[in-house]
Amino acid sequence: MKGNQLSIKTIVAIGIGAAVFIILAKFAAVPSPVPNTSIQTSYAFLALMAVVFGPIAGGLIGLIGHALNDAISYGSVWWSWVAVSMIVGLLIGLAAKKLDIESGIFNTKKIITFNIVQVIAQGFGWFLVAPALDILIYAEPANKVFLQGLFAGVSNMVTVGVIGTLLLAGYAKTRSRSNSLTREL
Amino acid sequence: MKKRVIEFNNYSFKYHSQAAPTLHDINITIFEGEKVLIVGPSGSGKSTIGHCINGLVPFSYKGEATGSLKIMGKDAHSLDIFSRSKIVGTVLQDPDGQFIGLTVGEDIAFSLENDSTEQGIMKNLVEETVKTVEMDEYLSSSIHHLSGGQKQRVSLAGVMVDKVEIILFDEPLANLDPATGQYAIELIDRIHKETNTTVVIIEHRLEDVLHRHVDRIIVVDDGRIVADMCPDKLLSSVILESSHIREPLYVRAAKYAGCDVIEEMKPSQLHSFSIESCKDKLLDWFEKANEAVPKEIKLPILQLKDISFRYAPGHETIKGISLSVEKGEMVSIVGKNGAGKSTLSKIICGFEKPRSGSILFKEQDITGDTIKERSFRIGMVMQNPNHMISKHLVFDEVALGLIIRGVPENEAKKQVEKVLKICGLYPFRNWPISALSFGQKKRVTIASILVLEPEVMILDEPTAGQDLRHYTEMMDFLAELNRQGMTILLITHDMHLMLEYTTRAIVMNKGRIIADDPPSMILTDSEITRQANLKETSLLVLAKRVGIKEPKEFVEHFIAYDREVRRQWQ
Amino acid sequence: MAVEMLSYIDRKTPIHQLTGVTKLICFIVWSSAAMLTYDTRILAFLFIFSIVIFIVSKIKVSEVSFVLIFILVFLFINNMAIYLFSPQEGVKIYGSSHVLIEIAGRYNVTIEQIFYQCNVTLKYFAVIPIALLFIVTTHPSEFAASLNKIGVSYRISYAVALALRYIPDVQRDFRTIALSQQARGIDMSKKEKLPIRIKNAASIIFPLILSSLDKIETISNAMELRGFGKSNKRTWYSARPFQRGDYVTLFVFGVIFVTAMVVTFHDGNRFYNPFES
Ligand SMILES: Nc1ncnc2c1ncn2[C@@H]1O[C@H](COP(=O)(O)OP(=O)(O)OP(=O)(O)O)[C@@H](O)[C@H]1O
Ligand SMILES: Nc1ncnc2c1ncn2[C@@H]1O[C@H](COP(=O)(O)OP(=O)(O)OP(=O)(O)O)[C@@H](O)[C@H]1O
Ligand SMILES: [Mg+2]
Ligand SMILES: [Mg+2]
């Protein structure tokens, strides 16, 4: 076994994570007024998975989850946006070590760190990468794609900022500290 | 001297999150080719012992171990999980997590794929194995569409396909109907004999496992080994009784009758059990039970009229079922794996919409009611506990329904604590549910519905994976609620439960009701028993062997007597 | 809560006979060609050819109509948006301006703009039939094996297989969690007001995530116990061997791709310009 291979747990996390990402995208997305975009709670979940399982898992959950979802729901894949999901998952995952959610502590300092990271990651993805790829692949007008990216980015920043933070706090609570369980009669 | 394949020496283990060890100072030696059964109350640490053998402890479940554990003569620490997976094959307790492949064939092939087996060979092996568990017509079905029992067979096949030296079964019978359970035990026995593998079985259904020879039984109680001996010796002792494990019923009956059961009588299997010496005692003990009081006719509370349902076009799962349940009845629903029992219960609760037919509650049509509206009248405990649990802590999970209904906090707390005590979960009330054993989880889900006290309660296999003590406490509580007027429907594979607690049994087969009679009548109808994969209890066989003319009454006498004895535990 | 999803549709046709690997490669080649080119002639050819393949596959339009309707709506909105934001994009690209309808300055409808927007739409149309076919004619079991065969590491291929394997399970869990919550008093049917329904829906997300995390744990245990990941390669139960049809198909698609690229870029410009003379 080589040391740099993905662990089984990460592989499973990617697979199941992608499945959950898809189900959330399908059932828990709120339509928005801007064309072709919606408020996606699935990104909050993506952020959680990235923080728990690291950048590779985050990136691949975004990539596989988004691509498969596009494929089975719409019959074609919008690669430019899939790429963004991947980048967002990957970048947020880079903060996993620093946030160390497994410790069960998720204090104000960590909340701020998490939100700074997610805003940067999503800003980069939605404001730059998505429009750039749209122009490159589909030669769509620049001002249109930038506005689209701007809207998607901002709404996702808010979703991840609110729901994502809540999910992380909830998750941290479930990490039972060691030596803590006793039978109380 | 035979080779020692598993050797625990003064072994203790503590889960990371626990304050106290789960296993204390364990000493077990298992030899090559042996078949060993591990029994013990729910939450006593049986699965944990299994995890230590297959390597999940410490590779997946972290914790501290002391003492030594050797597998195939090697220190377990020196074996990584891959080399262990070559040695030990495991059928996990949780029916959900076992499956990885999309279809039956793929899942069985999984470990072969990992071994880079050539495709042709792989296909042959899979086909061969799938036949031994009689699932060949499902080879390309999606796992997703199988019933609980069918899944169990697939997971068995998945392990058998790999030639391992030790096979570990964690409650292989939990979801199987009586006949399939018996078949599974025969299957395990055949595999054991043919391949000379070492077999370790963890199971609550002791009598069913003893259907075939077992070399040794290890009794675990609260993380300690309290017995490690051959079945005959164990059954002639009082150890099982004091650990609250259900002995084979015929042994129990003999003991009640005052017989001195000794090792030489070979009590481990009914056909070998020599009862000559205690025939008279049994005859003496048996006194004809009182005539049953004629039942008064009450109002029907739940009526199904010509219900049909299918999950997918082409295959009707429920075919025109009509049935009426009276207020205050306690009814069991039995039948083969995949007969449609769980599906029927889901239809009653509104989880699935019937294609035709109507459902009446107190003569009022509720077919169009929402799940929430029905939930005020009908409570349901689902077969798979993981499908019901939504909170992190035990207490919160049980309290959830009350909180939603707006019960004041103090009141809710009192009720929840009462139910938690009945279900034996009070000491764990502040634990995360993920730290509970499977049987404990199941009890959490029962508690969460019990606390709501609905008028009709449906329980899908409530006693699967429970030990006798919790079984008794829970069932007696249900019987008490029943006396107070709650109508109860039990879906079960436990024939004794059906006899002991219910007055009426509905037998389902292939989506139809094929019988609806008192349980004792059902079990004496050999045609129905055969069709629906049921099994008569060993008590009947015993009564016949002793020469009792009214075997049914003998069973009833036993039940009444047994209940009295067990009442004293509480 | 039934939401329609595309899934494998079993038929006996030459398209279904092809191995997953072939279909995956063809899908990638086809999408790349359609992404790279803006040449109307190529796009039109790709579109017509893909329609022919679609007919051969005996998939009925009604079986995928829910997706088609979605895509048509998407394309309509997308076209409106392009026009709204950049009504002179076509003029910019093709360097000439033939006004068709005068509205107001910037928003005058030009032939160039119409032509450009037709191209954008055609670009989507050229890919959709092939993408749809790829999804509904490839058995999900074979998909992971195919990914592995074209060079994706088997671990990541398996992650994809797991995702496909668990979508129905997660969906069922989501549904069962929702149902069992309802059975305890949370109402999500139409009898409850919308805002409350949305709030209640949110209360299901967290249990779903918790149970998924548990699932990750049990499944990785089961995989570990059955020897996943012990060596650097693995075989696949549901992989299928290559047949002549596969080689022929790959060859044909290869030729189409090369021709498309040559025709598109021989003049150093992705766009086919009918307006210059
Ligand atoms: N992952 C875990 N983390 C912490 N504690 C655990 C964990 N798994 C089990 N335990 C604890 O260890 C004890 C024994 O659990 P185990 O699963 O071995 O019981 P069991 O004998 O198999 O019970 P059952 O018959 O109900 O399956 C339980 O009280 C449980 O709370
Ligand atoms: N969600 C589902 N989708 C499709 N088919 C299903 C689904 N659930 C069950 N089935 C099928 O319906 C049939 C009846 O299943 P059901 O779970 O009701 O059986 P059961 O009598 O409860 O069996 P068991 O005793 O094994 O629990 C089975 O053949 C099963 O494969
Ligand atoms: Mg257990
Ligand atoms: Mg069932």
CSV table of C-alpha atoms in Angstrom, one decimal, chain A residues 1 8-9 12 170-185, chain B residues 14-20 43 64 82 222 392 426-432 435:
chain,number,residue,atom,x,y,z
A,1,MET,CA,0.0,0.0,0.0
A,8,ILE,CA,-11.2,3.6,2.2
A,9,LYS,CA,-13.1,6.0,4.4
A,12,VAL,CA,-16.7,6.0,0.8
A,170,GLY,CA,-24.1,20.4,15.0
A,171,TYR,CA,-21.5,18.0,13.8
A,172,ALA,CA,-18.9,19.1,16.3
A,173,LYS,CA,-21.5,18.4,19.0
A,174,THR,CA,-21.8,14.8,17.9
A,175,ARG,CA,-18.1,14.1,18.4
A,176,SER,CA,-18.3,12.6,21.8
A,177,ARG,CA,-15.2,13.4,23.8
A,178,SER,CA,-13.1,10.4,24.9
A,179,ASN,CA,-13.8,8.8,28.2
A,180,SER,CA,-17.1,10.6,28.6
A,181,LEU,CA,-19.8,7.9,28.5
A,182,THR,CA,-20.9,6.4,31.7
A,183,ARG,CA,-24.1,4.6,32.7
A,184,GLU,CA,-26.2,6.9,34.9
A,185,LEU,CA,-28.5,5.1,37.1
B,14,LYS,CA,-12.5,0.1,26.1
B,15,TYR,CA,-14.1,2.2,23.4
B,16,HIS,CA,-12.5,5.6,23.1
B,17,SER,CA,-15.7,7.4,24.1
B,18,GLN,CA,-16.5,5.2,27.0
B,19,ALA,CA,-15.5,5.8,30.5
B,20,ALA,CA,-15.5,2.1,31.4
B,43,GLY,CA,-25.3,-4.8,24.9
B,64,GLU,CA,-7.6,0.9,24.3
B,82,PHE,CA,-6.2,-6.8,4.8
B,222,ASP,CA,-21.7,-7.4,30.9
B,392,HIS,CA,-28.3,12.6,18.3
B,426,TYR,CA,-32.6,4.8,31.3
B,427,PRO,CA,-28.8,4.5,32.1
B,428,PHE,CA,-28.0,5.5,28.5
B,429,ARG,CA,-30.4,8.4,28.2
B,430,ASN,CA,-27.7,10.9,27.7
B,431,TRP,CA,-25.6,8.9,25.2
B,432,PRO,CA,-25.3,9.4,21.5
B,435,ALA,CA,-22.7,4.4,20.8
